[in-house]
Tab-separated table of C-alpha atoms in Angstrom:
chain	number	residue	atom	x	y	z
J	62	UNK	CA	20.512	0.523	-19.340
J	63	UNK	CA	21.108	-3.240	-19.254
J	64	UNK	CA	21.370	-6.130	-16.842
J	65	UNK	CA	24.782	-4.990	-15.648
J	66	UNK	CA	23.497	-1.521	-14.839
J	67	UNK	CA	20.421	-3.039	-13.159
J	68	UNK	CA	22.560	-5.262	-10.933
J	69	UNK	CA	24.927	-2.396	-10.149
J	70	UNK	CA	21.998	-0.191	-9.112
J	71	UNK	CA	20.666	-2.907	-6.784
J	72	UNK	CA	24.146	-3.565	-5.354
J	73	UNK	CA	24.574	0.124	-4.557
J	74	UNK	CA	21.228	-0.016	-2.737
J	75	UNK	CA	19.774	2.525	-5.130
J	76	UNK	CA	16.217	2.409	-6.461
J	77	UNK	CA	15.033	0.993	-9.776
J	78	UNK	CA	12.660	3.417	-11.491
J	79	UNK	CA	9.851	2.468	-13.923
J	80	UNK	CA	11.651	3.365	-17.159
J	81	UNK	CA	14.904	1.604	-16.235
J	82	UNK	CA	15.772	-1.710	-17.841
J	83	UNK	CA	14.790	-4.614	-15.589
J	84	UNK	CA	14.637	-8.408	-16.004
J	85	UNK	CA	11.213	-9.727	-17.015
J	86	UNK	CA	11.091	-11.778	-13.824
J	87	UNK	CA	11.639	-8.651	-11.702
J	88	UNK	CA	8.861	-6.791	-13.506
J	89	UNK	CA	6.430	-9.724	-13.225
J	90	UNK	CA	7.244	-10.351	-9.569
J	91	UNK	CA	6.869	-6.653	-8.728
J	92	UNK	CA	3.519	-6.381	-10.513
J	93	UNK	CA	2.271	-9.493	-8.708
J	94	UNK	CA	3.547	-8.322	-5.312
J	95	UNK	CA	2.118	-4.810	-5.662
J	96	UNK	CA	-1.206	-6.025	-7.094
J	97	UNK	CA	-1.707	-8.572	-4.316
J	98	UNK	CA	-0.914	-5.892	-1.786
J	99	UNK	CA	-3.369	-3.477	-3.446
J	100	UNK	CA	-6.088	-6.145	-3.552
J	101	UNK	CA	-5.510	-6.851	0.154
J	102	UNK	CA	-6.086	-3.197	1.020
J	103	UNK	CA	-9.279	-3.081	-1.039
J	104	UNK	CA	-10.700	-6.371	0.269
J	105	UNK	CA	-9.475	-5.329	3.731
J	106	UNK	CA	-12.101	-2.572	3.781
J	107	UNK	CA	-14.854	-5.166	4.195
J	108	UNK	CA	-14.283	-6.844	7.599
J	109	UNK	CA	-14.225	-3.509	9.423
J	110	UNK	CA	-16.516	-1.674	7.014
J	111	UNK	CA	-19.237	-4.030	8.208
J	112	UNK	CA	-19.028	-2.380	11.664
J	113	UNK	CA	-19.247	1.293	10.635
J	114	UNK	CA	-23.019	1.506	11.061
J	115	UNK	CA	-22.917	-0.506	14.288
J	116	UNK	CA	-19.977	1.181	16.044
J	117	UNK	CA	-21.139	2.137	19.545
J	118	UNK	CA	-20.561	5.918	19.396
J	119	UNK	CA	-20.222	8.735	16.908
J	120	UNK	CA	-16.511	8.960	17.778
J	121	UNK	CA	-15.961	5.270	17.021
J	122	UNK	CA	-17.938	5.585	13.774
J	123	UNK	CA	-15.859	8.567	12.644
J	124	UNK	CA	-12.598	6.751	13.497
J	125	UNK	CA	-13.653	3.596	11.677
J	126	UNK	CA	-14.817	5.549	8.650
J	127	UNK	CA	-11.459	7.353	8.460
J	128	UNK	CA	-9.617	4.054	8.803
J	129	UNK	CA	-11.595	2.281	6.085
J	130	UNK	CA	-11.107	5.324	3.835
J	131	UNK	CA	-7.347	4.997	4.456
J	132	UNK	CA	-7.470	1.349	3.333
J	133	UNK	CA	-9.095	2.453	0.083
J	134	UNK	CA	-6.392	5.099	-0.279
J	135	UNK	CA	-3.636	2.532	0.306
J	136	UNK	CA	-5.126	0.328	-2.394
J	137	UNK	CA	-5.096	3.245	-4.818
J	138	UNK	CA	-1.498	4.295	-4.014
J	139	UNK	CA	-0.511	0.724	-4.793
J	140	UNK	CA	-2.489	0.392	-8.039
J	141	UNK	CA	-0.780	3.649	-9.022
J	142	UNK	CA	2.634	2.042	-8.357
J	143	UNK	CA	1.646	-1.070	-10.356
J	144	UNK	CA	0.623	1.108	-13.298
J	145	UNK	CA	4.144	2.539	-13.538
J	146	UNK	CA	5.214	-0.981	-14.602
J	147	UNK	CA	2.711	-1.142	-17.441
J	148	UNK	CA	-0.010	-2.962	-15.492
J	149	UNK	CA	-3.547	-1.767	-16.065
J	150	UNK	CA	-5.738	-0.925	-13.082
J	151	UNK	CA	-8.942	-2.216	-14.671
J	152	UNK	CA	-7.222	-5.437	-15.651
J	153	UNK	CA	-5.880	-5.954	-12.108
J	154	UNK	CA	-9.379	-5.503	-10.657
J	155	UNK	CA	-10.707	-8.070	-13.107
J	156	UNK	CA	-7.977	-10.503	-12.089
J	157	UNK	CA	-9.018	-10.039	-8.466
J	158	UNK	CA	-12.747	-10.554	-8.960
J	159	UNK	CA	-12.196	-13.531	-11.231
J	160	UNK	CA	-10.020	-15.121	-8.559
J	161	UNK	CA	-6.880	-15.083	-10.746
J	162	UNK	CA	-4.901	-12.932	-8.308
J	163	UNK	CA	-4.729	-13.372	-4.556
J	164	UNK	CA	-5.023	-11.114	-1.536
J	165	UNK	CA	-3.992	-11.589	2.083
J	166	UNK	CA	-5.559	-14.668	3.703
J	167	UNK	CA	-6.371	-12.684	6.859
J	168	UNK	CA	-9.370	-10.932	5.321
J	169	UNK	CA	-11.194	-14.213	4.831
J	170	UNK	CA	-12.064	-14.424	8.531
J	171	UNK	CA	-15.328	-12.960	9.845
J	172	UNK	CA	-15.640	-10.000	12.240
J	173	UNK	CA	-18.117	-11.374	14.770
J	174	UNK	CA	-18.106	-8.651	17.457
J	175	UNK	CA	-16.980	-5.048	17.854
J	176	UNK	CA	-13.913	-6.312	19.741
J	177	UNK	CA	-12.765	-7.741	16.392
J	178	UNK	CA	-12.389	-4.171	15.128
J	179	UNK	CA	-9.940	-3.470	17.959
J	180	UNK	CA	-8.042	-6.730	17.515
J	181	UNK	CA	-7.708	-6.163	13.759
J	182	UNK	CA	-6.177	-2.754	14.475
J	183	UNK	CA	-3.816	-4.147	17.096
J	184	UNK	CA	-2.766	-7.531	15.660
J	185	UNK	CA	-3.587	-7.482	11.947
J	186	UNK	CA	-2.389	-3.940	11.340
J	187	UNK	CA	0.505	-4.611	13.729
J	188	UNK	CA	1.561	-7.594	11.592
J	189	UNK	CA	1.075	-5.505	8.458
J	190	UNK	CA	3.386	-2.822	9.889
J	191	UNK	CA	6.050	-5.476	10.626
J	192	UNK	CA	5.807	-6.599	7.016
J	193	UNK	CA	5.656	-3.130	5.513
J	194	UNK	CA	8.287	-1.107	7.335
J	195	UNK	CA	11.153	-2.992	5.611
J	196	UNK	CA	9.335	-2.588	2.284
J	197	UNK	CA	9.891	1.178	2.529
J	198	UNK	CA	13.403	0.154	1.363
J	199	UNK	CA	12.177	-1.977	-1.554
J	200	UNK	CA	14.462	-1.630	-4.567
J	201	UNK	CA	11.496	-0.570	-6.720
J	202	UNK	CA	11.114	3.190	-6.242
J	203	UNK	CA	7.365	3.739	-6.710
J	204	UNK	CA	6.531	0.830	-4.373
J	205	UNK	CA	8.971	2.035	-1.706
J	206	UNK	CA	7.504	5.553	-1.859
J	207	UNK	CA	3.936	4.237	-1.594
J	208	UNK	CA	4.983	2.143	1.412
J	209	UNK	CA	6.399	5.190	3.201
J	210	UNK	CA	3.067	6.966	2.902
J	211	UNK	CA	1.151	3.833	3.941
J	212	UNK	CA	3.322	3.153	6.997
J	213	UNK	CA	2.742	6.694	8.288
J	214	UNK	CA	-0.999	6.066	8.181
J	215	UNK	CA	-0.914	2.506	9.583
J	216	UNK	CA	0.361	3.776	12.904
J	217	UNK	CA	-3.008	5.496	13.498
J	218	UNK	CA	-4.738	2.230	12.623
J	219	UNK	CA	-2.838	0.187	15.157
J	220	UNK	CA	-3.146	2.724	17.952
J	221	UNK	CA	-6.886	3.247	17.529
J	222	UNK	CA	-7.339	-0.537	17.749
J	223	UNK	CA	-5.269	-0.891	20.898
J	224	UNK	CA	-7.021	2.078	22.515
J	225	UNK	CA	-10.402	0.556	21.646
J	226	UNK	CA	-9.351	-2.685	23.367
J	227	UNK	CA	-8.030	-0.867	26.441
J	228	UNK	CA	-11.395	0.866	26.729
J	229	UNK	CA	-13.259	-2.449	26.525
J	230	UNK	CA	-10.906	-4.048	29.076
J	231	UNK	CA	-11.872	-1.288	31.529
J	232	UNK	CA	-15.544	-2.168	30.962
J	233	UNK	CA	-17.672	-5.089	32.100
J	234	UNK	CA	-16.733	-8.746	32.523
J	235	UNK	CA	-18.673	-9.501	29.320
J	236	UNK	CA	-16.651	-6.898	27.394
J	237	UNK	CA	-13.370	-8.349	28.660
J	238	UNK	CA	-14.523	-11.810	27.584
J	239	UNK	CA	-15.363	-10.394	24.167
J	240	UNK	CA	-11.824	-9.038	23.780
J	241	UNK	CA	-10.267	-12.348	24.850
J	242	UNK	CA	-12.502	-14.242	22.419
J	243	UNK	CA	-11.455	-11.953	19.551
J	244	UNK	CA	-7.772	-12.391	20.466
J	245	UNK	CA	-8.255	-16.182	20.528
J	246	UNK	CA	-9.692	-16.124	17.014
J	247	UNK	CA	-7.256	-13.639	15.400
J	248	UNK	CA	-3.892	-14.592	16.927
J	249	UNK	CA	-3.062	-17.594	14.748
J	250	UNK	CA	-4.385	-16.116	11.475
J	251	UNK	CA	-2.224	-13.018	12.240
J	252	UNK	CA	0.877	-15.231	12.487
J	253	UNK	CA	-0.052	-16.781	9.129
J	254	UNK	CA	0.005	-13.321	7.522
J	255	UNK	CA	3.799	-13.606	7.237
J	256	UNK	CA	3.432	-16.480	4.804
J	257	UNK	CA	4.751	-20.056	4.766
J	258	UNK	CA	7.874	-21.004	6.761
J	259	UNK	CA	11.206	-20.134	5.132
J	260	UNK	CA	11.862	-23.760	4.179
J	261	UNK	CA	8.708	-23.729	2.043
J	262	UNK	CA	9.122	-20.278	0.544
J	263	UNK	CA	11.030	-20.977	-2.675
J	264	UNK	CA	10.924	-17.394	-4.011
J	265	UNK	CA	12.458	-15.799	-0.935
J	266	UNK	CA	16.079	-16.127	-2.088
J	267	UNK	CA	15.455	-14.404	-5.427
J	268	UNK	CA	13.340	-11.696	-3.811
J	269	UNK	CA	16.044	-11.006	-1.225
J	270	UNK	CA	18.671	-10.811	-3.993
J	271	UNK	CA	16.515	-8.272	-5.836
J	272	UNK	CA	15.973	-6.419	-2.531
J	273	UNK	CA	12.214	-6.472	-2.952
J	274	UNK	CA	12.075	-8.501	0.251
J	275	UNK	CA	14.374	-7.476	3.096
J	276	UNK	CA	13.722	-10.166	5.732
J	277	UNK	CA	12.459	-13.743	5.568
J	278	UNK	CA	8.928	-14.717	6.609
J	279	UNK	CA	10.136	-16.420	9.795
J	280	UNK	CA	12.293	-13.432	10.828
J	281	UNK	CA	9.342	-11.068	10.524
J	282	UNK	CA	7.008	-13.503	12.298
J	283	UNK	CA	9.430	-13.780	15.223
J	284	UNK	CA	9.692	-10.003	15.421
J	285	UNK	CA	5.889	-9.732	15.543
J	286	UNK	CA	5.570	-12.336	18.320
J	287	UNK	CA	8.243	-10.571	20.385
J	288	UNK	CA	6.469	-7.228	19.938
J	289	UNK	CA	3.014	-8.576	20.741
J	290	UNK	CA	3.748	-10.446	23.995
J	291	UNK	CA	4.313	-7.349	26.196
J	292	UNK	CA	1.401	-5.578	24.488
J	293	UNK	CA	-0.906	-8.505	25.366
J	294	UNK	CA	0.355	-8.390	28.951
J	295	UNK	CA	-0.300	-4.652	29.237
J	296	UNK	CA	-3.783	-5.208	27.872
J	297	UNK	CA	-4.494	-8.101	30.235
J	298	UNK	CA	-5.290	-10.765	27.642
J	299	UNK	CA	-3.781	-14.213	27.102
J	300	UNK	CA	-2.371	-15.178	23.711
J	301	UNK	CA	-3.859	-18.601	22.855
J	302	UNK	CA	-0.617	-20.583	22.672
J	303	UNK	CA	0.456	-22.864	25.566
J	304	UNK	CA	3.946	-23.146	24.055
J	305	UNK	CA	4.557	-19.397	24.019
J	306	UNK	CA	7.439	-18.547	26.373
J	307	UNK	CA	10.618	-16.499	26.570
J	308	UNK	CA	13.753	-18.319	25.498
J	309	UNK	CA	16.660	-16.637	27.289
J	310	UNK	CA	19.204	-18.431	25.131
J	311	UNK	CA	17.747	-17.228	21.833
J	312	UNK	CA	16.564	-13.946	23.363
J	313	UNK	CA	13.279	-14.479	21.543
J	314	UNK	CA	9.935	-16.013	22.384
J	315	UNK	CA	9.382	-19.638	21.416
J	316	UNK	CA	5.925	-20.315	20.073
J	317	UNK	CA	3.784	-23.261	18.991
J	318	UNK	CA	3.435	-24.875	15.597
J	319	UNK	CA	1.216	-23.024	13.138
J	320	UNK	CA	-1.524	-24.984	11.370
J	321	UNK	CA	-0.167	-24.604	7.852
J	322	UNK	CA	-2.950	-26.689	6.352
J	323	UNK	CA	-5.358	-23.947	7.431
J	324	UNK	CA	-3.305	-21.273	5.640
J	325	UNK	CA	-3.221	-23.407	2.486
J	326	UNK	CA	-6.960	-23.950	2.663
J	327	UNK	CA	-7.768	-20.265	3.144
J	328	UNK	CA	-5.346	-19.085	0.444
J	329	UNK	CA	-6.752	-21.536	-2.062
J	330	UNK	CA	-10.233	-20.087	-1.577
J	331	UNK	CA	-11.751	-22.245	1.135
J	332	UNK	CA	-11.717	-19.823	4.081
J	333	UNK	CA	-14.859	-18.832	5.989
J	334	UNK	CA	-15.397	-15.602	4.030
J	335	UNK	CA	-13.608	-15.974	0.651
J	336	UNK	CA	-16.766	-16.273	-1.442
J	337	UNK	CA	-18.539	-13.383	0.252
J	338	UNK	CA	-15.526	-11.035	0.052
J	339	UNK	CA	-15.153	-11.610	-3.683
J	340	UNK	CA	-18.900	-11.439	-4.318
J	341	UNK	CA	-19.027	-8.034	-2.587
J	342	UNK	CA	-16.099	-6.736	-4.618
J	343	UNK	CA	-17.645	-8.023	-7.830
J	344	UNK	CA	-20.978	-6.414	-7.004
J	345	UNK	CA	-19.334	-3.071	-6.169
J	346	UNK	CA	-17.563	-3.177	-9.535
J	347	UNK	CA	-20.775	-3.981	-11.400
J	348	UNK	CA	-22.890	-1.475	-9.472
J	349	UNK	CA	-20.320	1.250	-10.125
J	350	UNK	CA	-20.057	0.598	-13.863
J	351	UNK	CA	-22.846	2.998	-14.864
J	352	UNK	CA	-21.282	5.785	-12.761
J	353	UNK	CA	-17.916	5.337	-14.453
J	354	UNK	CA	-19.526	5.244	-17.889
J	355	UNK	CA	-21.703	8.298	-17.191
J	356	UNK	CA	-18.705	10.295	-15.945
J	357	UNK	CA	-16.710	9.340	-19.039
J	358	UNK	CA	-19.622	10.298	-21.343
J	359	UNK	CA	-20.049	13.625	-19.532
J	360	UNK	CA	-16.331	14.372	-19.835
J	361	UNK	CA	-16.389	13.531	-23.560
J	362	UNK	CA	-19.368	15.823	-24.115
J	363	UNK	CA	-17.673	18.693	-22.328
J	364	UNK	CA	-14.507	18.162	-24.328
J	365	UNK	CA	-16.496	18.366	-27.572
J	366	UNK	CA	-18.320	21.506	-26.431
J	367	UNK	CA	-15.014	23.191	-25.557
J	368	UNK	CA	-13.539	22.206	-28.930
J	369	UNK	CA	-16.579	23.626	-30.750
J	370	UNK	CA	-16.369	26.926	-28.873
J	371	UNK	CA	-12.729	27.229	-29.828
J	372	UNK	CA	-13.561	26.681	-33.496
J	373	UNK	CA	-16.345	29.259	-33.455
J	374	UNK	CA	-14.203	31.931	-31.845
J	375	UNK	CA	-10.856	31.944	-33.669
J	376	UNK	CA	-8.097	33.372	-31.550
V	26	UNK	CA	-19.115	-7.940	-17.212
V	27	UNK	CA	-17.593	-8.089	-20.652
V	28	UNK	CA	-14.336	-9.968	-20.812
V	29	UNK	CA	-12.519	-7.155	-22.564
V	30	UNK	CA	-10.283	-4.663	-20.846
V	31	UNK	CA	-12.207	-1.475	-21.206
V	32	UNK	CA	-10.494	1.610	-20.026
V	33	UNK	CA	-12.919	3.760	-18.226
V	34	UNK	CA	-10.865	6.789	-17.337
V	35	UNK	CA	-7.480	8.231	-18.319
V	36	UNK	CA	-4.478	8.373	-16.002
V	37	UNK	CA	-3.406	11.640	-14.318
V	38	UNK	CA	-0.169	12.475	-12.509
V	39	UNK	CA	-0.587	14.379	-9.244
V	40	UNK	CA	1.728	17.061	-7.830
V	41	UNK	CA	1.287	18.545	-4.354
V	42	UNK	CA	2.769	21.719	-2.820
V	43	UNK	CA	3.378	20.705	0.790
V	44	UNK	CA	3.410	24.283	2.072
V	45	UNK	CA	3.790	27.814	0.816
V	46	UNK	CA	7.296	28.496	-0.436
V	47	UNK	CA	7.983	24.935	-1.658
V	48	UNK	CA	7.745	23.475	-5.172
V	49	UNK	CA	4.986	21.112	-6.198
V	50	UNK	CA	6.279	17.547	-5.904
V	51	UNK	CA	5.064	14.458	-7.751
V	52	UNK	CA	3.158	12.155	-5.363
V	53	UNK	CA	1.566	9.523	-7.610
V	54	UNK	CA	-1.185	9.011	-10.126
V	55	UNK	CA	-4.904	8.344	-10.264
V	56	UNK	CA	-7.730	7.670	-12.717
V	57	UNK	CA	-10.440	10.255	-13.421
V	58	UNK	CA	-12.895	11.127	-16.190
V	59	UNK	CA	-11.573	14.680	-16.561
V	60	UNK	CA	-9.285	17.262	-14.972
V	61	UNK	CA	-11.881	18.531	-12.536
V	62	UNK	CA	-12.605	15.051	-11.189
V	63	UNK	CA	-8.879	14.352	-11.069
V	64	UNK	CA	-8.432	17.368	-8.752
V	65	UNK	CA	-11.200	16.147	-6.451
V	66	UNK	CA	-9.832	12.627	-6.372
V	67	UNK	CA	-6.334	13.966	-5.718
V	68	UNK	CA	-7.645	15.877	-2.740
V	69	UNK	CA	-9.307	12.736	-1.333
V	70	UNK	CA	-6.405	10.457	-2.087
V	71	UNK	CA	-3.236	12.459	-1.501
V	72	UNK	CA	-4.148	15.218	0.983
V	73	UNK	CA	-6.234	13.596	3.731
V	74	UNK	CA	-3.870	14.835	6.453
V	75	UNK	CA	-2.669	18.377	5.746
V	76	UNK	CA	-0.183	17.132	3.158
V	77	UNK	CA	-0.594	20.167	0.953
V	78	UNK	CA	-1.852	23.639	0.149
V	79	UNK	CA	-2.066	23.278	-3.636
V	80	UNK	CA	-2.526	20.452	-6.164
V	81	UNK	CA	-1.650	20.142	-9.859
V	82	UNK	CA	-3.004	17.344	-12.040
V	83	UNK	CA	-1.597	16.566	-15.488
V	84	UNK	CA	-2.738	13.936	-17.984
V	85	UNK	CA	-0.031	11.247	-17.894
V	86	UNK	CA	0.031	11.025	-21.692
V	87	UNK	CA	0.887	14.753	-21.842
V	88	UNK	CA	4.111	14.222	-19.911
V	89	UNK	CA	7.249	14.122	-22.043
V	90	UNK	CA	10.184	12.565	-20.200
V	91	UNK	CA	13.835	11.880	-20.825
V	92	UNK	CA	14.677	8.177	-20.894
V	93	UNK	CA	17.258	6.362	-18.801
V	94	UNK	CA	19.353	5.880	-21.962
V	95	UNK	CA	19.525	9.635	-22.540
V	96	UNK	CA	21.654	9.851	-19.442
V	97	UNK	CA	24.903	10.830	-21.155
V	98	UNK	CA	23.467	13.443	-23.488
V	99	UNK	CA	21.319	15.001	-20.783
V	100	UNK	CA	23.109	14.569	-17.513
V	101	UNK	CA	26.796	13.677	-18.006
V	102	UNK	CA	28.811	16.177	-15.972
V	103	UNK	CA	30.373	18.706	-18.315
V	104	UNK	CA	33.957	17.986	-17.382
V	105	UNK	CA	35.204	20.404	-20.004
V	106	UNK	CA	33.198	23.311	-18.600
V	107	UNK	CA	34.862	23.678	-15.225
V	108	UNK	CA	34.438	27.451	-15.525
V	109	UNK	CA	30.726	26.946	-14.715
V	110	UNK	CA	31.637	26.254	-11.086
V	111	UNK	CA	32.569	28.929	-8.534
V	112	UNK	CA	35.544	26.932	-7.290
V	113	UNK	CA	37.204	27.382	-10.727
V	114	UNK	CA	38.157	30.952	-9.766
V	115	UNK	CA	41.056	31.546	-7.407
V	116	UNK	CA	40.426	34.451	-5.056
V	117	UNK	CA	42.882	35.341	-2.248
V	118	UNK	CA	41.644	34.419	1.250
V	119	UNK	CA	42.125	38.018	2.283
V	120	UNK	CA	39.202	39.165	0.153
V	121	UNK	CA	36.078	39.053	2.333
V	122	UNK	CA	32.496	37.976	1.502
V	123	UNK	CA	33.132	36.326	-1.841
């Protein structure tokens, strides 16, 4: 296979598979995209994981535990996809904990109350779904297949969050205030999840040509805003944007200017939780090292024992 | 942490039979110390929601695969062997069930 065959495959909307010829840039971009996505899932376990022991009922604990386990699973599906391109899982983890590869800026915000768990499910996972559904048609086969599995599971995540919030909204005045406060804090960071505006996203054109990105950042952001407005209404909360209103001419909601300097700050490592998130991941890696080594030593010993038995008893 | 890339565990490919009567289908890969651990990890990772009734795990380095460049030798349609296809044989419409 060569460049011509690669281009023809993309043009026919068929998938590129790991052993096909591909341009170096495509391979590098795919590894970076998949690794950053995998890192986001793994780091994304922390904000909600912090609430597992403090969830208010056994049912909510079980739900949260299942959800955080799913995030771990999503990370592993994605590392698996990255490995088909010759990336090495251990190396990718090292890049993450040394700060050489990024993860989604959203996980650098703190989860202050239990309402944050609900709002993360509703808004953060909702934004993730907006981003991910088109990626089920990514031109890179293993990534597209991982995304299909992930999207099926994300739907549970979003619904449990919204249901949690509905329950709190039926509660006391203090609980309703807690939900509104969480919405106020998470709304703008959720909009930033779609990345910089199209005018400042220089790689978008190439990614669209390679069909590893199907819509621009601003298109997806608009879709998310339009989806969220009626959901906020049904819930009885106010989205914290005085400029948010329906534009009959565009048939979309207009919304206020996003504070892009905040996104830049958080991405470059200066968000409220960046240091703690990475420190936790680093510690988990270090604390788990002896387990990984012991398991490998045990497996090697068993392999030797089996080989010896085979030698002693010739077939 | 040492700076070197140290590979803890080998890579395994995972195949899941979705339900009785279907083939096992490749679903992805994972890292494990040995086959037994690979099976357990596969259960946790790929069958959390009734996705299967049976799992195979195979060491990735034991898989031998055809390459994309083998396409002609392996998969080119055998245009000169039309007699392999049922439509090659003319049977009158009046003959039933054939």
